[in-house]
Structure formats: structure tokens, C-alpha cells
Coordinates of N, CA and C and ligand atoms in Angstrom, one line a residue:
X39 N 0.6 -1.0 -0.1 CA -0.1 0.0 -0.2 C 0.9 1.2 0.0
X40 N 1.0 2.1 -1.0 CA 1.3 3.3 -1.0 C 0.8 4.7 -1.2
X41 N 0.5 5.6 -0.3 CA -0.1 6.8 -0.7 C 0.9 7.7 -0.7
X42 N 0.5 8.3 -2.0 CA 1.3 9.3 -2.6 C 0.7 10.8 -2.2
X43 N 1.9 11.3 -2.5 CA 1.6 12.9 -2.3 C 0.7 13.3 -3.5
X44 N -0.4 14.2 -3.1 CA -1.0 14.7 -4.2 C -0.9 16.2 -4.7
X45 N -0.7 16.5 -5.9 CA 0.1 17.7 -6.2 C -0.9 18.5 -6.0
X46 N -1.0 20.0 -5.8 CA -1.7 20.7 -5.8 C -1.5 22.0 -6.5
X47 N -2.1 22.5 -6.8 CA -2.3 24.1 -7.4 C -1.1 24.8 -6.9
X48 N -0.8 25.8 -7.3 CA -0.3 26.1 -8.7 C 1.2 25.1 -9.8
X49 N 1.1 23.5 -9.1 CA 2.5 22.9 -9.3 C 2.1 22.8 -10.8
X50 N 3.2 22.9 -11.8 CA 3.4 22.8 -13.1 C 3.2 21.5 -13.7
X51 N 3.1 20.5 -12.8 CA 3.1 18.8 -13.5 C 1.7 18.8 -13.6
X52 N 0.7 19.5 -13.0 CA -0.9 19.4 -13.2 C -1.1 20.0 -14.4
X53 N -0.4 20.7 -15.3 CA -0.5 21.3 -16.7 C 0.3 20.3 -17.8
X54 N 0.7 19.2 -17.1 CA 1.6 18.5 -18.1 C 0.0 17.2 -19.0
X55 N 0.4 16.9 -20.0 CA -0.1 15.8 -20.9 C 0.2 14.8 -20.5
X56 N -0.9 13.9 -19.9 CA -0.8 12.5 -20.0 C -0.2 11.6 -21.1
X57 N 0.5 10.5 -21.0 CA 0.7 9.6 -22.4 C -0.4 8.2 -22.7
X58 N -0.5 8.1 -23.3 CA -1.4 6.7 -23.7 C -0.4 5.7 -23.3
X59 N -1.3 4.4 -22.6 CA -0.7 3.4 -21.8 C -0.4 2.4 -22.7
X60 N 0.6 1.8 -23.1 CA 0.6 0.9 -24.3 C 0.5 -0.4 -23.9
X61 N 0.6 -0.8 -22.3 CA 0.4 -2.1 -22.1 C -0.1 -2.0 -20.5
X62 N -2.1 -2.0 -21.0 CA -2.4 -2.0 -19.2 C -2.6 -3.3 -18.1
X63 N -1.7 -4.4 -19.3 CA -1.8 -5.3 -18.2 C -0.3 -5.5 -17.3
X64 N 0.2 -4.7 -17.7 CA 1.6 -4.5 -16.9 C 1.7 -4.6 -15.5
X65 N 2.4 -4.7 -15.1 CA 2.7 -4.9 -13.6 C 3.0 -3.6 -13.0
X66 N 3.6 -2.3 -13.6 CA 3.9 -0.8 -13.6 C 2.3 -0.3 -13.7
X67 N 1.3 -0.5 -14.3 CA 0.6 -0.2 -14.6 C -0.5 -0.7 -13.1
X68 N -0.7 -1.8 -12.9 CA -1.1 -2.8 -11.8 C -0.6 -2.0 -10.4
X69 N 0.5 -1.3 -10.4 CA 1.0 -0.8 -9.0 C 0.2 0.7 -9.0
X70 N 0.5 1.1 -10.1 CA 0.0 2.4 -10.4 C -1.4 2.6 -9.7
X71 N -2.2 1.5 -10.6 CA -3.7 1.6 -10.0 C -3.7 1.7 -8.3
X72 N -2.9 0.7 -8.2 CA -3.0 0.1 -6.5 C -2.8 1.7 -5.5
X73 N -1.7 2.6 -6.0 CA -1.1 3.5 -5.7 C -2.5 4.6 -5.5
X74 N -2.9 5.2 -6.6 CA -4.1 5.7 -7.3 C -5.3 5.6 -6.4
X75 N -5.7 4.2 -5.9 CA -7.1 4.1 -5.5 C -6.1 4.2 -3.9
X76 N -5.0 3.8 -3.4 CA -5.1 3.9 -1.9 C -4.9 5.3 -1.6
X77 N -4.5 6.2 -2.7 CA -4.2 7.6 -2.7 C -5.5 8.3 -2.0
X78 N -6.6 8.0 -3.2 CA -7.9 8.4 -3.2 C -8.5 8.1 -2.2
X79 N -8.7 6.8 -1.8 CA -9.2 6.2 -0.4 C -9.2 7.3 0.5
X80 N -7.5 7.5 0.5 CA -7.0 8.1 2.1 C -7.8 9.5 2.3
X81 N -7.3 10.0 0.8 CA -7.6 11.7 0.7 C -8.8 12.5 1.8
X82 N -9.8 11.5 1.6 CA -10.8 11.2 0.6 C -11.0 11.9 -0.5
X83 N -11.4 11.1 -1.7 CA -11.7 11.6 -2.4 C -12.3 10.7 -3.4
X84 N -13.4 10.9 -4.3 CA -14.0 10.3 -5.4 C -13.6 9.7 -6.6
X85 N -12.2 10.5 -6.8 CA -11.5 10.5 -8.1 C -10.0 10.7 -8.0
X86 N -9.5 10.4 -8.7 CA -8.2 10.6 -9.1 C -7.5 10.5 -10.0
X87 N -6.8 11.3 -11.0 CA -6.1 10.8 -12.0 C -4.6 10.9 -11.8
X88 N -3.7 9.8 -12.2 CA -2.5 9.7 -12.5 C -1.3 11.3 -12.1
X89 N -1.5 12.1 -13.6 CA -0.9 13.2 -13.3 C -0.8 13.7 -12.0
X90 N -2.0 13.7 -11.1 CA -2.1 14.4 -9.8 C -1.2 13.9 -9.0
X91 N -0.6 12.4 -9.3 CA 0.7 12.1 -8.2 C 2.0 11.9 -9.0
X92 N 1.7 12.8 -10.2 CA 3.1 13.1 -10.7 C 3.6 12.0 -11.4
X93 N 2.6 11.6 -12.3 CA 2.6 10.1 -13.1 C 1.7 10.5 -15.0
X94 N 2.5 10.8 -15.4 CA 1.9 11.5 -16.9 C 1.2 10.3 -17.5
X95 N 0.6 9.5 -17.1 CA 0.0 8.5 -18.2 C -1.7 8.5 -17.6
X96 N -2.4 7.8 -19.1 CA -4.0 8.4 -19.1 C -4.2 6.8 -18.1
X97 N -4.2 7.1 -16.9 CA -5.2 6.6 -15.9 C -6.0 7.3 -15.0
X98 N -7.0 6.7 -14.4 CA -7.8 7.3 -13.7 C -8.6 6.3 -12.9
X99 N -8.6 6.9 -11.5 CA -9.4 5.7 -10.8 C -10.6 6.7 -10.0
X100 N -11.9 5.7 -10.2 CA -13.2 6.6 -9.3 C -13.7 5.4 -8.5
X101 N -14.3 6.2 -7.3 CA -15.5 5.5 -6.5 C -16.3 6.4 -6.3
X102 N -17.4 6.9 -7.1 CA -18.4 8.0 -6.9 C -19.5 7.8 -6.1
X103 N -19.5 6.4 -5.1 CA -20.8 6.1 -4.3 C -20.0 5.6 -2.8
X104 N -18.6 5.5 -2.8 CA -18.2 4.9 -1.6 C -18.5 5.5 -0.2
X105 N -18.7 6.8 -0.6 CA -18.6 7.6 1.0 C -20.2 7.6 1.2
X106 N -20.9 7.4 0.3 CA -22.2 7.6 0.8 C -23.2 6.0 1.0
X107 N -22.4 5.0 0.8 CA -22.8 4.0 1.2 C -21.9 3.0 2.0
X108 N -21.9 3.8 3.3 CA -21.1 3.1 4.6 C -19.7 2.3 3.9
X109 N -19.8 3.2 3.4 CA -17.9 3.0 2.9 C -17.5 1.5 2.2
X110 N -18.8 1.0 1.5 CA -18.5 -0.4 0.6 C -17.8 0.5 -0.6
X111 N -16.8 0.0 -0.8 CA -15.7 0.1 -2.2 C -16.3 -0.5 -3.8
X112 N -16.1 0.8 -4.5 CA -17.0 0.4 -5.7 C -15.8 0.8 -6.8
X113 N -14.9 0.7 -6.9 CA -13.5 1.2 -7.4 C -13.6 1.0 -9.1
X114 N -13.3 1.8 -9.7 CA -13.6 1.4 -11.1 C -12.1 2.2 -11.8
X115 N -11.4 1.4 -12.5 CA -10.4 2.0 -13.6 C -10.4 2.5 -14.9
X116 N -10.3 3.5 -15.0 CA -10.4 4.0 -16.6 C -8.8 4.1 -17.2
X117 N -8.3 3.0 -18.3 CA -7.2 3.2 -18.9 C -7.2 3.8 -20.3
X118 N -6.8 5.0 -21.0 CA -6.8 5.4 -21.7 C -8.3 5.5 -22.4
X119 N -8.8 6.4 -21.6 CA -10.0 6.8 -21.6 C -10.3 8.2 -23.0
X120 N -11.5 7.5 -23.7 CA -11.7 8.9 -25.2 C -13.4 9.1 -24.8
X121 N -13.7 10.2 -24.5 CA -15.0 10.6 -24.8 C -15.4 11.0 -26.1
X122 N -16.1 10.2 -26.8 CA -16.6 10.7 -28.0 C -17.8 11.1 -28.2
X123 N -18.6 11.4 -26.9 CA -20.2 12.1 -27.3 C -20.4 12.5 -26.1
X124 N -21.0 14.1 -26.5 CA -21.0 15.0 -25.1 C -22.4 15.4 -25.4
X125 N -23.4 15.3 -24.5 CA -24.9 15.7 -24.5 C -25.3 16.8 -23.5
X126 N -25.9 17.4 -23.4 CA -26.9 18.0 -22.1 C -25.6 19.2 -21.8
X127 N -26.6 19.4 -20.6 CA -25.9 20.3 -19.8 C -26.2 20.3 -18.3
X128 N -25.7 20.3 -17.3 CA -25.8 19.9 -16.2 C -24.7 21.2 -14.9
X129 N -24.9 21.3 -13.7 CA -24.2 22.4 -13.2 C -24.3 21.2 -11.4
X130 N -22.9 20.9 -11.4 CA -22.7 20.2 -10.1 C -21.7 21.4 -9.3
X131 N -21.6 21.7 -8.1 CA -20.7 21.8 -7.2 C -19.5 21.0 -7.1
X132 N -18.2 21.2 -7.6 CA -17.3 20.8 -7.9 C -16.0 21.0 -6.9
X133 N -15.3 20.1 -6.4 CA -13.9 20.4 -5.9 C -13.1 19.4 -6.6
X134 N -11.5 19.8 -5.8 CA -10.7 18.6 -6.6 C -9.4 18.8 -5.3
X135 N -9.2 17.0 -5.3 CA -7.9 17.5 -4.2 C -6.6 17.8 -4.8
X136 N -6.4 18.8 -5.8 CA -5.3 19.4 -6.0 C -5.5 20.9 -6.3
X137 N -7.0 21.2 -6.0 CA -7.2 22.5 -5.5 C -7.9 22.3 -4.1
X138 N -7.4 22.0 -3.2 CA -8.1 22.3 -2.0 C -8.8 22.9 -1.2
X139 N -10.2 23.0 -0.9 CA -10.7 24.1 0.2 C -11.4 24.6 -0.6
X140 N -11.4 24.5 -2.2 CA -12.1 25.3 -3.3 C -13.3 24.3 -3.8
X141 N -14.6 24.9 -3.6 CA -16.0 24.3 -4.5 C -16.4 25.5 -5.2
X142 N -16.7 24.7 -6.1 CA -17.3 26.3 -7.4 C -18.5 25.1 -8.1
X143 N -19.5 25.9 -8.4 CA -20.8 25.2 -9.9 C -19.8 25.5 -10.9
X144 N -19.7 24.4 -11.7 CA -19.5 24.3 -12.7 C -20.0 23.4 -14.0
X145 N -20.4 24.0 -15.0 CA -21.3 23.5 -16.1 C -20.7 22.7 -16.9
X146 N -20.6 21.5 -17.6 CA -20.6 20.4 -18.2 C -21.7 19.3 -18.8
X147 N -21.1 18.8 -19.6 CA -22.1 17.8 -20.4 C -22.9 16.9 -19.0
X148 N -24.0 16.9 -19.6 CA -25.0 15.6 -18.0 C -24.6 14.3 -18.4
X149 N -24.4 14.2 -19.8 CA -24.2 12.9 -20.6 C -23.0 12.6 -21.7
X150 N -22.5 11.6 -21.5 CA -21.2 11.4 -22.2 C -21.3 9.7 -22.9
X151 N -20.6 9.7 -23.9 CA -20.1 8.2 -24.1 C -18.5 8.4 -24.3
X152 N -18.4 7.1 -23.4 CA -17.0 6.8 -23.2 C -16.4 5.5 -23.3
X153 N -15.4 5.3 -24.1 CA -14.5 4.1 -24.4 C -13.6 4.2 -23.3
X154 N -13.1 3.1 -23.2 CA -11.8 2.6 -22.0 C -11.3 1.4 -22.1
X155 N -9.8 1.1 -21.9 CA -9.6 -0.3 -21.7 C -9.2 -0.3 -20.4
X156 N -9.8 -1.5 -19.9 CA -9.8 -2.0 -18.4 C -7.9 -2.9 -18.2
X157 N -8.0 -3.4 -17.0 CA -6.8 -4.0 -16.6 C -6.5 -5.1 -17.5
X158 N -7.1 -5.8 -18.0 CA -6.8 -7.2 -19.2 C -6.9 -6.6 -20.4
X159 N -7.0 -5.4 -20.5 CA -6.5 -4.8 -21.9 C -7.6 -4.7 -22.9
X160 N -9.1 -5.4 -22.2 CA -10.1 -5.0 -22.8 C -10.4 -4.1 -23.1
X161 N -11.4 -3.5 -24.6 CA -11.7 -2.1 -24.9 C -13.4 -2.4 -24.5
X162 N -13.9 -0.8 -23.5 CA -15.2 -1.2 -23.6 C -15.7 0.6 -24.1
X163 N -17.3 0.3 -24.1 CA -18.2 1.7 -24.5 C -19.3 1.3 -23.4
X164 N -19.3 2.6 -23.2 CA -20.9 2.9 -22.0 C -20.9 4.5 -22.1
X165 N -22.5 4.5 -22.1 CA -23.1 5.8 -21.7 C -22.9 6.1 -20.1
X166 N -22.8 7.3 -20.1 CA -23.0 7.7 -18.3 C -23.6 8.9 -18.2
X167 N -24.5 9.0 -17.0 CA -25.0 10.5 -17.3 C -24.7 11.0 -15.7
X168 N -25.3 12.4 -15.6 CA -25.4 13.2 -14.4 C -23.7 13.0 -13.5
X169 N -24.2 13.0 -12.2 CA -23.1 13.0 -11.3 C -21.9 12.0 -12.0
X170 N -22.2 10.8 -12.3 CA -20.7 9.8 -13.3 C -20.1 10.7 -14.1
X171 N -21.1 10.7 -14.9 CA -20.5 11.7 -16.4 C -19.7 12.8 -15.8
X172 N -20.0 13.5 -14.8 CA -19.3 14.8 -14.6 C -18.1 14.7 -13.9
X173 N -18.0 13.3 -12.8 CA -17.1 13.2 -12.0 C -16.2 12.9 -13.0
X174 N -16.4 11.9 -14.3 CA -15.4 11.4 -15.5 C -14.7 12.8 -16.1
X175 N -15.3 13.5 -16.6 CA -15.0 14.6 -17.5 C -13.9 15.3 -16.4
X176 N -14.2 15.5 -15.2 CA -13.6 16.4 -14.1 C -12.4 15.7 -14.1
X177 N -11.9 14.5 -14.0 CA -10.9 13.4 -14.4 C -10.2 13.4 -15.2
X178 N -11.1 13.4 -16.5 CA -10.3 13.0 -18.0 C -9.3 14.3 -18.2
X179 N -9.9 15.8 -17.5 CA -9.6 16.9 -17.8 C -8.0 16.4 -17.5
X180 N -7.6 16.1 -15.8 CA -6.6 16.2 -15.6 C -5.5 15.6 -16.5
X181 N -5.8 14.7 -17.7 CA -5.0 14.0 -18.3 C -4.7 14.9 -19.5
X182 N -5.5 15.9 -19.6 CA -4.8 17.2 -20.1 C -4.5 18.2 -19.7
X183 N -4.3 18.2 -18.4 CA -3.4 19.5 -17.9 C -4.3 20.5 -17.3
X184 N -5.8 20.1 -17.2 CA -6.7 20.8 -17.3 C -7.5 20.8 -16.0
X185 N -7.4 21.9 -15.3 CA -8.2 21.6 -14.0 C -9.8 22.6 -14.1
X186 N -10.4 22.4 -12.9 CA -11.9 22.8 -12.7 C -12.3 24.1 -12.9
X187 N -10.9 24.7 -12.3 CA -11.2 26.3 -11.8 C -10.7 26.9 -13.4
X188 N -10.4 26.2 -14.7 CA -10.1 26.9 -15.6 C -11.1 27.0 -16.5
X189 N -12.4 26.5 -15.6 CA -13.8 26.6 -16.3 C -15.1 27.6 -15.9
X190 N -14.3 28.2 -14.9 CA -14.6 29.3 -14.3 C -14.6 30.7 -15.5
X191 N -16.0 31.7 -15.0 CA -16.0 32.7 -16.0 C -14.2 33.4 -15.3
X192 N -13.8 33.9 -16.5 CA -12.7 34.4 -16.7 C -12.3 35.4 -15.4
X193 N -13.2 36.4 -14.8 CA -12.7 37.5 -13.8 C -12.8 36.4 -12.5
X194 N -14.1 35.7 -12.4 CA -13.4 35.0 -11.0 C -12.4 33.9 -11.2
X195 N -12.1 33.6 -11.9 CA -10.8 32.8 -12.6 C -9.7 33.2 -11.8
X196 N -9.7 34.6 -12.7 CA -8.3 35.4 -12.2 C -8.2 35.7 -10.4
X197 N -9.0 36.2 -10.3 CA -9.2 36.4 -8.4 C -8.8 35.1 -7.7
X198 N -9.5 34.1 -8.2 CA -9.0 33.0 -7.6 C -7.7 32.0 -7.4
X199 N -7.3 32.3 -8.7 CA -5.9 31.8 -9.3 C -4.9 32.7 -8.5
X200 N -5.2 34.3 -8.4 CA -4.3 34.9 -7.5 C -4.3 34.4 -5.7
X201 N -5.4 34.2 -5.2 CA -5.4 34.0 -4.2 C -4.8 32.5 -4.0
X202 N -5.0 31.9 -4.9 CA -4.5 30.3 -4.3 C -2.7 30.5 -4.9
X203 N -2.5 31.2 -5.4 CA -1.0 31.5 -5.7 C -0.2 32.0 -4.3
X204 N -1.2 32.9 -3.9 CA -0.4 33.9 -2.3 C -0.5 32.5 -1.3
X205 N -1.7 32.1 -1.5 CA -1.9 30.8 -0.1 C -0.6 30.2 -0.6
X206 N -0.2 29.5 -1.6 CA 0.6 28.6 -1.8 C 1.7 29.0 -0.8
X207 N 2.0 30.6 -1.5 CA 3.3 31.4 -1.5 C 3.7 30.9 0.0
X208 N 2.5 31.7 0.8 CA 2.5 31.6 2.3 C 2.8 30.3 2.8
X209 N 1.8 29.1 2.6 CA 2.8 28.0 3.0 C 3.9 27.5 2.8
X210 N 4.7 28.1 1.7 CA 6.1 27.6 1.7 C 6.9 28.8 2.5
X211 N 6.5 30.0 2.9 CA 7.2 30.6 3.5 C 7.0 30.5 4.6
X212 N 6.2 30.3 5.3 CA 5.8 30.2 6.8 C 5.4 29.0 7.4
Ligands
NI579 NI1 -9.3 16.8 -9.6

């Protein structure tokens, strides 16, 4: 079991583009999935993308239910995910383990069609909606160096980023 440090804004690593996984069945990917799951449950969060622990591969774990259902775990692993269709609109209040303490209403597609590989290397396709669709869009954004605060209106975004940068500086110096 390895609980990894989760990188926080404005760490430049959060802006890196993750690479496609060549072999989902490899031991290194199995270990990465384990580390992501351990770190997500420890945080605690409902999703974690590999770049958030400084690994630039297209791997995400989610469990959007465990905190509501008496701690019963329902881990999902998404390797090389691709969203092929976006539909509708929904607003959810989002937060992120890489932007601690900030919660903002964010507008995203309410339904998505998604393909991904599992840990055996098989490819799947399915539709997701509402909270699950939102959580997956949020996590997959991390694979292209994007954070939920980038989706805020420009003025709000500018103020918030300024505040977060100041906070980080204080944490480093004080
Ligand atoms: Ni996040």
C-alpha cells in the first residue's frame, strides 16, 4: 500500500499532458492503479488521475459511491479513456484534491459516451450521465493538464488563481 502525495495548484506538473498506456496489463500499471486507489481513499476523494501524483499516463480511478454507502468500495479503473460524445448540460458543485478547499459550480455535459481499456487490456464503451458523467469529465481533464477552476468565468478565475498562488507562497515561506 502506497499513499502518494497529491500535487496541488499551482504545481506546473498539473499542466502536463498524460501519455497513452501501451500495456494496460503490465505490472507497473497494476502498481500505479493500486497507488491511485490507496491515495484516493486516503484523501478521501471520489476520483484521482495519475498526473495528480506526478505520473503522466492516461490512468484514472473513481469511486463515486463509497462515501455515501457505508464505506462499501466500488473502484472503477479507466485506462486510455476517450469521450466520443457529449450531450446536454448540468451544473454541479465541484471540488478537487489538487485545489483543496475550493468548491465552485461548474457547467458540463450531462451525458457522455465513453470508451476505455480495463486492466486486462479489453476495450469497453458505455454511456454515463449526471454525477458519474461529471466526475469522469473532471478526472479526464486532468489527463490534458486542465483543472475545474479553468472552467470558471474569466474574472472569477483570475481572482481565485491569484488567491491560491498567494496561499501557496505563504505555505512555502511560513
Ligand atoms: Ni480533480
